[in-house]
């Protein structure tokens, strides 16, 4: 169905009403039950909450640990601001969870659980089995929903993990029934089966009025949340298809030299009838002088020579959306990847060589049959191909849900029962945020788990440098060139070792902080490269963080767990920044960056500092492989304003080659008052 304005208005009312209901509910819970007042910004001492039973006392303790964790990372924020953040996070998590259940029901992935409230088939069966052991109907229904959450958390922990700091609270019975009434409004019934619904829910969680208040208060975003809220505009499906068709679709079309079904299924793929695919090593003929005299119509009839592209294993065709939001680009790219994988199997059977990297084995050596291979393709797409970064934690929930629903759709079409579906073990959707701010916990972690050997001490020092370098991750997101800082640190350590006077030890890198300087250590780094070193230490860091979280004891155990989990997410973000991608797709923020990133943007992006969308394009080209494709929808101002001259001349016309361009004008990005253009670039050597 078409998401026209009337349809979007209905969905917007639901999201707005649901948010208001949950915000009021969780504010009241914090005030009345847990001694935390988001309105006054006051915190009651835990010992004074004598009315709490053991379960709610533990929740009160966890909420205070969460507050302390947020204070460490945002020292300038007030207690009121941080308590409001906790309420907001609990509200959007519950709203997203119930919307996800409703969407899963509509796709017959889940037995009816929320569509009919207490009368839902799933709950009725559960209640008959449980009997009276779970108490009154409302309490039994809550237990049932929790069991559904726990089952789905096996594949989608980022949304359904009930023990995450963003999902500790749940509405009381009266509020839950009101929310279910909103969720099951007959006007929304047809929307839950649509893929775009979750994206519009993501956009509408923040109101137009809230955006206006932010803009009225400051011309530039004042923090990462304002930057996210002011730039949440859902990309329409036709724009998504245009950009994906002419980046990922075009890439595979050229690799197969036109022998692909994508040329029929990709309706926006731009092709010329005179295309000539060159053989490996074959140069394109030099243009003749007469071409300059031809009319535009005659030029379009001239042969177009397509440089040779080696045929790559689809597992190496990585795609990144550096400001992913609800992952609308990835949702459509999933469709193309499925066709690409199917064709890759057939090409390999025809003895066509697929270029592959790392330890990847040929598909036929990895799978016993084509059927087994196709069964695994949805997992491969999520674990190998689609990557996304955003500064909004809601994006990780929504984007993860979008891809999970899409993978289930594929397995459902294959007739696979849930128990026979491959388990998705990892996702490449990350939230860019600073490393946790608890300096005492960082020192404790390094001293406990990264100090036993000389090598560990070097790793520990690099961890400390990474923590410092990630300070602006929540503001800058993908624009933070963290991989360059890491590479510089490793190379400096190696150079210091190689240039040392005979008999002297390596002086480890020193930070300009109040922390004590590290000792000199006897290390050999002669054969270290960036990739080898990072791959070697990454597992050690993750293992140490897991041990730190698992063995935490005492009153601060939950805060230590939050520290470890946030640090692990930070290293996952670094890992994405260190990869190189075949395809880059984006609807980036536009306008000024946040106030905190002004000096960083000036230093890192001197040619594009005047508008963050131009910087995102420049950054996207940095992360692309040579001859990789970038597709973007941005403001069209960059193509004619004098302030973007360097962007046009030095980036669009030197570092990349424009391949397609569509001037779209106003009214494309919902309520955004901006004239847009959609275009694709190919990175040159």
PDB file of N, CA and C in Angstrom, residues 170-249:
ATOM      1  N   UNK A 170       8.304  -1.711  32.630  1.00  0.00           N
ATOM      2  CA  UNK A 170       7.180  -2.178  31.828  1.00  0.00           C
ATOM      3  C   UNK A 170       5.921  -1.514  32.370  1.00  0.00           C
ATOM      4  N   UNK A 171       5.004  -1.121  31.479  1.00  0.00           N
ATOM      5  CA  UNK A 171       3.812  -0.407  31.957  1.00  0.00           C
ATOM      6  C   UNK A 171       2.922  -1.281  32.837  1.00  0.00           C
ATOM      7  N   UNK A 172       2.292  -0.643  33.805  1.00  0.00           N
ATOM      8  CA  UNK A 172       1.311  -1.343  34.628  1.00  0.00           C
ATOM      9  C   UNK A 172       0.085  -1.704  33.792  1.00  0.00           C
ATOM     10  N   UNK A 173      -0.783  -2.525  34.349  1.00  0.00           N
ATOM     11  CA  UNK A 173      -1.869  -3.126  33.572  1.00  0.00           C
ATOM     12  C   UNK A 173      -2.743  -2.083  32.890  1.00  0.00           C
ATOM     13  N   UNK A 174      -3.153  -1.057  33.587  1.00  0.00           N
ATOM     14  CA  UNK A 174      -4.057  -0.072  32.988  1.00  0.00           C
ATOM     15  C   UNK A 174      -3.386   0.643  31.815  1.00  0.00           C
ATOM     16  N   UNK A 175      -2.110   1.019  31.988  1.00  0.00           N
ATOM     17  CA  UNK A 175      -1.393   1.697  30.906  1.00  0.00           C
ATOM     18  C   UNK A 175      -1.158   0.746  29.736  1.00  0.00           C
ATOM     19  N   UNK A 176      -0.864  -0.522  30.033  1.00  0.00           N
ATOM     20  CA  UNK A 176      -0.641  -1.499  28.962  1.00  0.00           C
ATOM     21  C   UNK A 176      -1.906  -1.697  28.136  1.00  0.00           C
ATOM     22  N   UNK A 177      -3.048  -1.784  28.803  1.00  0.00           N
ATOM     23  CA  UNK A 177      -4.306  -1.959  28.065  1.00  0.00           C
ATOM     24  C   UNK A 177      -4.589  -0.744  27.188  1.00  0.00           C
ATOM     25  N   UNK A 178      -4.301   0.455  27.682  1.00  0.00           N
ATOM     26  CA  UNK A 178      -4.491   1.662  26.867  1.00  0.00           C
ATOM     27  C   UNK A 178      -3.563   1.645  25.654  1.00  0.00           C
ATOM     28  N   UNK A 179      -2.335   1.181  25.867  1.00  0.00           N
ATOM     29  CA  UNK A 179      -1.372   1.114  24.766  1.00  0.00           C
ATOM     30  C   UNK A 179      -1.807   0.083  23.725  1.00  0.00           C
ATOM     31  N   UNK A 180      -2.301  -1.059  24.177  1.00  0.00           N
ATOM     32  CA  UNK A 180      -2.774  -2.078  23.239  1.00  0.00           C
ATOM     33  C   UNK A 180      -3.975  -1.584  22.438  1.00  0.00           C
ATOM     34  N   UNK A 181      -4.800  -0.765  23.068  1.00  0.00           N
ATOM     35  CA  UNK A 181      -5.933  -0.183  22.355  1.00  0.00           C
ATOM     36  C   UNK A 181      -5.451   0.718  21.223  1.00  0.00           C
ATOM     37  N   UNK A 182      -4.422   1.514  21.490  1.00  0.00           N
ATOM     38  CA  UNK A 182      -3.844   2.349  20.438  1.00  0.00           C
ATOM     39  C   UNK A 182      -3.228   1.491  19.340  1.00  0.00           C
ATOM     40  N   UNK A 183      -2.515   0.465  19.752  1.00  0.00           N
ATOM     41  CA  UNK A 183      -1.805  -0.405  18.814  1.00  0.00           C
ATOM     42  C   UNK A 183      -2.769  -1.118  17.872  1.00  0.00           C
ATOM     43  N   UNK A 184      -3.936  -1.460  18.385  1.00  0.00           N
ATOM     44  CA  UNK A 184      -4.889  -2.267  17.617  1.00  0.00           C
ATOM     45  C   UNK A 184      -6.048  -1.449  17.050  1.00  0.00           C
ATOM     46  N   UNK A 185      -5.816  -0.160  16.895  1.00  0.00           N
ATOM     47  CA  UNK A 185      -6.810   0.678  16.225  1.00  0.00           C
ATOM     48  C   UNK A 185      -7.069   0.122  14.825  1.00  0.00           C
ATOM     49  N   UNK A 186      -8.329  -0.102  14.438  1.00  0.00           N
ATOM     50  CA  UNK A 186      -8.638  -0.664  13.115  1.00  0.00           C
ATOM     51  C   UNK A 186      -8.034   0.130  11.960  1.00  0.00           C
ATOM     52  N   UNK A 187      -7.826   1.441  12.146  1.00  0.00           N
ATOM     53  CA  UNK A 187      -7.242   2.254  11.078  1.00  0.00           C
ATOM     54  C   UNK A 187      -5.790   1.881  10.783  1.00  0.00           C
ATOM     55  N   UNK A 188      -5.135   1.215  11.756  1.00  0.00           N
ATOM     56  CA  UNK A 188      -3.735   0.834  11.572  1.00  0.00           C
ATOM     57  C   UNK A 188      -3.576  -0.603  11.096  1.00  0.00           C
ATOM     58  N   UNK A 189      -4.657  -1.358  11.032  1.00  0.00           N
ATOM     59  CA  UNK A 189      -4.567  -2.801  10.800  1.00  0.00           C
ATOM     60  C   UNK A 189      -3.772  -3.160   9.549  1.00  0.00           C
ATOM     61  N   UNK A 190      -3.967  -2.405   8.472  1.00  0.00           N
ATOM     62  CA  UNK A 190      -3.304  -2.747   7.208  1.00  0.00           C
ATOM     63  C   UNK A 190      -1.824  -2.362   7.191  1.00  0.00           C
ATOM     64  N   UNK A 191      -1.387  -1.554   8.153  1.00  0.00           N
ATOM     65  CA  UNK A 191      -0.019  -1.045   8.124  1.00  0.00           C
ATOM     66  C   UNK A 191       1.004  -2.021   8.685  1.00  0.00           C
ATOM     67  N   UNK A 192       0.577  -2.934   9.543  1.00  0.00           N
ATOM     68  CA  UNK A 192       1.547  -3.770  10.243  1.00  0.00           C
ATOM     69  C   UNK A 192       2.232  -4.779   9.331  1.00  0.00           C
ATOM     70  N   UNK A 193       1.660  -5.055   8.182  1.00  0.00           N
ATOM     71  CA  UNK A 193       2.296  -5.978   7.242  1.00  0.00           C
ATOM     72  C   UNK A 193       3.260  -5.269   6.288  1.00  0.00           C
ATOM     73  N   UNK A 194       3.343  -3.935   6.364  1.00  0.00           N
ATOM     74  CA  UNK A 194       4.173  -3.161   5.442  1.00  0.00           C
ATOM     75  C   UNK A 194       5.586  -2.973   6.000  1.00  0.00           C
ATOM     76  N   UNK A 195       6.584  -3.153   5.140  1.00  0.00           N
ATOM     77  CA  UNK A 195       7.973  -3.018   5.571  1.00  0.00           C
ATOM     78  C   UNK A 195       8.303  -1.597   6.023  1.00  0.00           C
ATOM     79  N   UNK A 196       7.673  -0.594   5.428  1.00  0.00           N
ATOM     80  CA  UNK A 196       8.014   0.794   5.729  1.00  0.00           C
ATOM     81  C   UNK A 196       7.490   1.271   7.079  1.00  0.00           C
ATOM     82  N   UNK A 197       6.552   0.529   7.663  1.00  0.00           N
ATOM     83  CA  UNK A 197       5.890   0.996   8.885  1.00  0.00           C
ATOM     84  C   UNK A 197       6.890   1.296   9.998  1.00  0.00           C
ATOM     85  N   UNK A 198       7.846   0.410  10.206  1.00  0.00           N
ATOM     86  CA  UNK A 198       8.766   0.593  11.321  1.00  0.00           C
ATOM     87  C   UNK A 198       9.639   1.830  11.108  1.00  0.00           C
ATOM     88  N   UNK A 199       9.934   2.161   9.852  1.00  0.00           N
ATOM     89  CA  UNK A 199      10.717   3.364   9.567  1.00  0.00           C
ATOM     90  C   UNK A 199       9.961   4.629   9.913  1.00  0.00           C
ATOM     91  N   UNK A 200       8.680   4.656   9.592  1.00  0.00           N
ATOM     92  CA  UNK A 200       7.872   5.833   9.932  1.00  0.00           C
ATOM     93  C   UNK A 200       7.677   5.937  11.442  1.00  0.00           C
ATOM     94  N   UNK A 201       7.582   4.797  12.131  1.00  0.00           N
ATOM     95  CA  UNK A 201       7.500   4.829  13.591  1.00  0.00           C
ATOM     96  C   UNK A 201       8.764   5.471  14.158  1.00  0.00           C
ATOM     97  N   UNK A 202       9.904   5.113  13.582  1.00  0.00           N
ATOM     98  CA  UNK A 202      11.181   5.686  14.027  1.00  0.00           C
ATOM     99  C   UNK A 202      11.171   7.203  13.855  1.00  0.00           C
ATOM    100  N   UNK A 203      10.712   7.680  12.708  1.00  0.00           N
ATOM    101  CA  UNK A 203      10.723   9.121  12.468  1.00  0.00           C
ATOM    102  C   UNK A 203       9.742   9.855  13.374  1.00  0.00           C
ATOM    103  N   UNK A 204       8.564   9.287  13.572  1.00  0.00           N
ATOM    104  CA  UNK A 204       7.508  10.028  14.265  1.00  0.00           C
ATOM    105  C   UNK A 204       7.626  10.001  15.780  1.00  0.00           C
ATOM    106  N   UNK A 205       8.596   9.254  16.328  1.00  0.00           N
ATOM    107  CA  UNK A 205       8.732   9.260  17.786  1.00  0.00           C
ATOM    108  C   UNK A 205       9.070  10.658  18.291  1.00  0.00           C
ATOM    109  N   UNK A 206       9.765  11.426  17.482  1.00  0.00           N
ATOM    110  CA  UNK A 206      10.063  12.819  17.839  1.00  0.00           C
ATOM    111  C   UNK A 206       9.165  13.738  17.010  1.00  0.00           C
ATOM    112  N   UNK A 207       8.482  14.623  17.649  1.00  0.00           N
ATOM    113  CA  UNK A 207       7.464  15.436  16.995  1.00  0.00           C
ATOM    114  C   UNK A 207       8.058  16.626  16.249  1.00  0.00           C
ATOM    115  N   UNK A 208       7.266  17.189  15.330  1.00  0.00           N
ATOM    116  CA  UNK A 208       7.667  18.399  14.622  1.00  0.00           C
ATOM    117  C   UNK A 208       7.875  19.550  15.603  1.00  0.00           C
ATOM    118  N   UNK A 209       7.025  19.605  16.637  1.00  0.00           N
ATOM    119  CA  UNK A 209       7.127  20.675  17.622  1.00  0.00           C
ATOM    120  C   UNK A 209       8.464  20.606  18.367  1.00  0.00           C
ATOM    121  N   UNK A 210       8.915  19.362  18.662  1.00  0.00           N
ATOM    122  CA  UNK A 210      10.182  19.208  19.361  1.00  0.00           C
ATOM    123  C   UNK A 210      11.343  19.670  18.482  1.00  0.00           C
ATOM    124  N   UNK A 211      11.277  19.337  17.192  1.00  0.00           N
ATOM    125  CA  UNK A 211      12.323  19.796  16.275  1.00  0.00           C
ATOM    126  C   UNK A 211      12.346  21.322  16.211  1.00  0.00           C
ATOM    127  N   UNK A 212      11.154  21.925  16.146  1.00  0.00           N
ATOM    128  CA  UNK A 212      11.079  23.380  16.057  1.00  0.00           C
ATOM    129  C   UNK A 212      11.671  24.033  17.308  1.00  0.00           C
ATOM    130  N   UNK A 213      11.363  23.480  18.470  1.00  0.00           N
ATOM    131  CA  UNK A 213      11.911  24.028  19.712  1.00  0.00           C
ATOM    132  C   UNK A 213      13.432  23.980  19.713  1.00  0.00           C
ATOM    133  N   UNK A 214      13.976  22.881  19.212  1.00  0.00           N
ATOM    134  CA  UNK A 214      15.434  22.744  19.160  1.00  0.00           C
ATOM    135  C   UNK A 214      16.040  23.777  18.224  1.00  0.00           C
ATOM    136  N   UNK A 215      15.425  23.969  17.063  1.00  0.00           N
ATOM    137  CA  UNK A 215      15.964  24.925  16.094  1.00  0.00           C
ATOM    138  C   UNK A 215      15.819  26.354  16.591  1.00  0.00           C
ATOM    139  N   UNK A 216      14.719  26.630  17.298  1.00  0.00           N
ATOM    140  CA  UNK A 216      14.529  27.972  17.835  1.00  0.00           C
ATOM    141  C   UNK A 216      15.561  28.280  18.926  1.00  0.00           C
ATOM    142  N   UNK A 217      15.947  27.248  19.666  1.00  0.00           N
ATOM    143  CA  UNK A 217      16.884  27.450  20.776  1.00  0.00           C
ATOM    144  C   UNK A 217      18.316  27.620  20.308  1.00  0.00           C
ATOM    145  N   UNK A 218      18.665  26.992  19.176  1.00  0.00           N
ATOM    146  CA  UNK A 218      20.046  27.065  18.700  1.00  0.00           C
ATOM    147  C   UNK A 218      20.090  26.769  17.209  1.00  0.00           C
ATOM    148  N   UNK A 219      20.883  27.559  16.476  1.00  0.00           N
ATOM    149  CA  UNK A 219      21.009  27.334  15.036  1.00  0.00           C
ATOM    150  C   UNK A 219      21.688  26.005  14.753  1.00  0.00           C
ATOM    151  N   UNK A 220      22.682  25.637  15.568  1.00  0.00           N
ATOM    152  CA  UNK A 220      23.388  24.367  15.411  1.00  0.00           C
ATOM    153  C   UNK A 220      22.941  23.409  16.507  1.00  0.00           C
ATOM    154  N   UNK A 221      22.891  22.113  16.231  1.00  0.00           N
ATOM    155  CA  UNK A 221      22.547  21.147  17.278  1.00  0.00           C
ATOM    156  C   UNK A 221      23.490  21.269  18.463  1.00  0.00           C
ATOM    157  N   UNK A 222      22.921  21.198  19.676  1.00  0.00           N
ATOM    158  CA  UNK A 222      23.740  21.392  20.867  1.00  0.00           C
ATOM    159  C   UNK A 222      24.318  20.092  21.410  1.00  0.00           C
ATOM    160  N   UNK A 223      23.815  18.964  20.946  1.00  0.00           N
ATOM    161  CA  UNK A 223      24.318  17.667  21.413  1.00  0.00           C
ATOM    162  C   UNK A 223      23.924  16.598  20.407  1.00  0.00           C
ATOM    163  N   UNK A 224      24.317  15.348  20.681  1.00  0.00           N
ATOM    164  CA  UNK A 224      24.069  14.267  19.728  1.00  0.00           C
ATOM    165  C   UNK A 224      22.584  13.992  19.561  1.00  0.00           C
ATOM    166  N   UNK A 225      21.814  14.117  20.629  1.00  0.00           N
ATOM    167  CA  UNK A 225      20.385  13.849  20.491  1.00  0.00           C
ATOM    168  C   UNK A 225      19.723  14.874  19.578  1.00  0.00           C
ATOM    169  N   UNK A 226      20.059  16.157  19.752  1.00  0.00           N
ATOM    170  CA  UNK A 226      19.474  17.175  18.878  1.00  0.00           C
ATOM    171  C   UNK A 226      19.876  16.947  17.422  1.00  0.00           C
ATOM    172  N   UNK A 227      21.131  16.547  17.209  1.00  0.00           N
ATOM    173  CA  UNK A 227      21.572  16.275  15.840  1.00  0.00           C
ATOM    174  C   UNK A 227      20.755  15.139  15.237  1.00  0.00           C
ATOM    175  N   UNK A 228      20.481  14.098  16.034  1.00  0.00           N
ATOM    176  CA  UNK A 228      19.701  12.968  15.540  1.00  0.00           C
ATOM    177  C   UNK A 228      18.253  13.367  15.280  1.00  0.00           C
ATOM    178  N   UNK A 229      17.636  14.044  16.245  1.00  0.00           N
ATOM    179  CA  UNK A 229      16.218  14.388  16.132  1.00  0.00           C
ATOM    180  C   UNK A 229      15.971  15.346  14.969  1.00  0.00           C
ATOM    181  N   UNK A 230      16.852  16.323  14.796  1.00  0.00           N
ATOM    182  CA  UNK A 230      16.642  17.341  13.766  1.00  0.00           C
ATOM    183  C   UNK A 230      16.859  16.811  12.353  1.00  0.00           C
ATOM    184  N   UNK A 231      17.416  15.607  12.246  1.00  0.00           N
ATOM    185  CA  UNK A 231      17.723  15.080  10.918  1.00  0.00           C
ATOM    186  C   UNK A 231      17.079  13.719  10.661  1.00  0.00           C
ATOM    187  N   UNK A 232      16.010  13.397  11.371  1.00  0.00           N
ATOM    188  CA  UNK A 232      15.328  12.124  11.151  1.00  0.00           C
ATOM    189  C   UNK A 232      14.241  12.305  10.100  1.00  0.00           C
ATOM    190  N   UNK A 233      14.614  12.028   8.858  1.00  0.00           N
ATOM    191  CA  UNK A 233      13.658  12.123   7.760  1.00  0.00           C
ATOM    192  C   UNK A 233      13.736  10.840   6.943  1.00  0.00           C
ATOM    193  N   UNK A 234      12.630  10.126   6.921  1.00  0.00           N
ATOM    194  CA  UNK A 234      12.565   8.814   6.297  1.00  0.00           C
ATOM    195  C   UNK A 234      12.719   8.928   4.783  1.00  0.00           C
ATOM    196  N   UNK A 235      13.576   8.093   4.209  1.00  0.00           N
ATOM    197  CA  UNK A 235      13.821   8.127   2.774  1.00  0.00           C
ATOM    198  C   UNK A 235      12.734   7.364   2.030  1.00  0.00           C
ATOM    199  N   UNK A 236      12.026   7.998   1.088  1.00  0.00           N
ATOM    200  CA  UNK A 236      10.955   7.303   0.356  1.00  0.00           C
ATOM    201  C   UNK A 236      11.490   6.108  -0.425  1.00  0.00           C
ATOM    202  N   UNK A 237      10.625   5.140  -0.637  1.00  0.00           N
ATOM    203  CA  UNK A 237      11.025   3.885  -1.276  1.00  0.00           C
ATOM    204  C   UNK A 237      11.608   4.109  -2.676  1.00  0.00           C
ATOM    205  N   UNK A 238      11.019   5.014  -3.467  1.00  0.00           N
ATOM    206  CA  UNK A 238      11.507   5.172  -4.835  1.00  0.00           C
ATOM    207  C   UNK A 238      12.919   5.736  -4.862  1.00  0.00           C
ATOM    208  N   UNK A 239      13.255   6.605  -3.884  1.00  0.00           N
ATOM    209  CA  UNK A 239      14.606   7.134  -3.799  1.00  0.00           C
ATOM    210  C   UNK A 239      15.568   6.019  -3.380  1.00  0.00           C
ATOM    211  N   UNK A 240      15.141   5.204  -2.430  1.00  0.00           N
ATOM    212  CA  UNK A 240      15.957   4.071  -1.999  1.00  0.00           C
ATOM    213  C   UNK A 240      16.272   3.163  -3.185  1.00  0.00           C
ATOM    214  N   UNK A 241      15.265   2.821  -3.969  1.00  0.00           N
ATOM    215  CA  UNK A 241      15.470   1.919  -5.103  1.00  0.00           C
ATOM    216  C   UNK A 241      16.383   2.555  -6.148  1.00  0.00           C
ATOM    217  N   UNK A 242      16.197   3.842  -6.408  1.00  0.00           N
ATOM    218  CA  UNK A 242      17.040   4.533  -7.388  1.00  0.00           C
ATOM    219  C   UNK A 242      18.514   4.455  -6.989  1.00  0.00           C
ATOM    220  N   UNK A 243      18.805   4.706  -5.708  1.00  0.00           N
ATOM    221  CA  UNK A 243      20.194   4.732  -5.258  1.00  0.00           C
ATOM    222  C   UNK A 243      20.781   3.326  -5.129  1.00  0.00           C
ATOM    223  N   UNK A 244      20.009   2.375  -4.623  1.00  0.00           N
ATOM    224  CA  UNK A 244      20.533   1.015  -4.475  1.00  0.00           C
ATOM    225  C   UNK A 244      20.717   0.365  -5.844  1.00  0.00           C
ATOM    226  N   UNK A 245      19.762   0.568  -6.752  1.00  0.00           N
ATOM    227  CA  UNK A 245      19.876  -0.007  -8.098  1.00  0.00           C
ATOM    228  C   UNK A 245      21.144   0.461  -8.799  1.00  0.00           C
ATOM    229  N   UNK A 246      21.492   1.730  -8.605  1.00  0.00           N
ATOM    230  CA  UNK A 246      22.622   2.306  -9.340  1.00  0.00           C
ATOM    231  C   UNK A 246      23.939   2.273  -8.566  1.00  0.00           C
ATOM    232  N   UNK A 247      23.960   1.583  -7.436  1.00  0.00           N
ATOM    233  CA  UNK A 247      25.211   1.353  -6.705  1.00  0.00           C
ATOM    234  C   UNK A 247      25.457  -0.149  -6.597  1.00  0.00           C
ATOM    235  N   UNK A 248      24.736  -0.824  -5.716  1.00  0.00           N
ATOM    236  CA  UNK A 248      24.884  -2.273  -5.577  1.00  0.00           C
ATOM    237  C   UNK A 248      24.453  -2.995  -6.849  1.00  0.00           C
ATOM    238  N   UNK A 249      23.301  -2.620  -7.384  1.00  0.00           N
ATOM    239  CA  UNK A 249      22.828  -3.255  -8.616  1.00  0.00           C
ATOM    240  C   UNK A 249      23.792  -3.048  -9.760  1.00  0.00           C
TER     241      UNK A 249
END
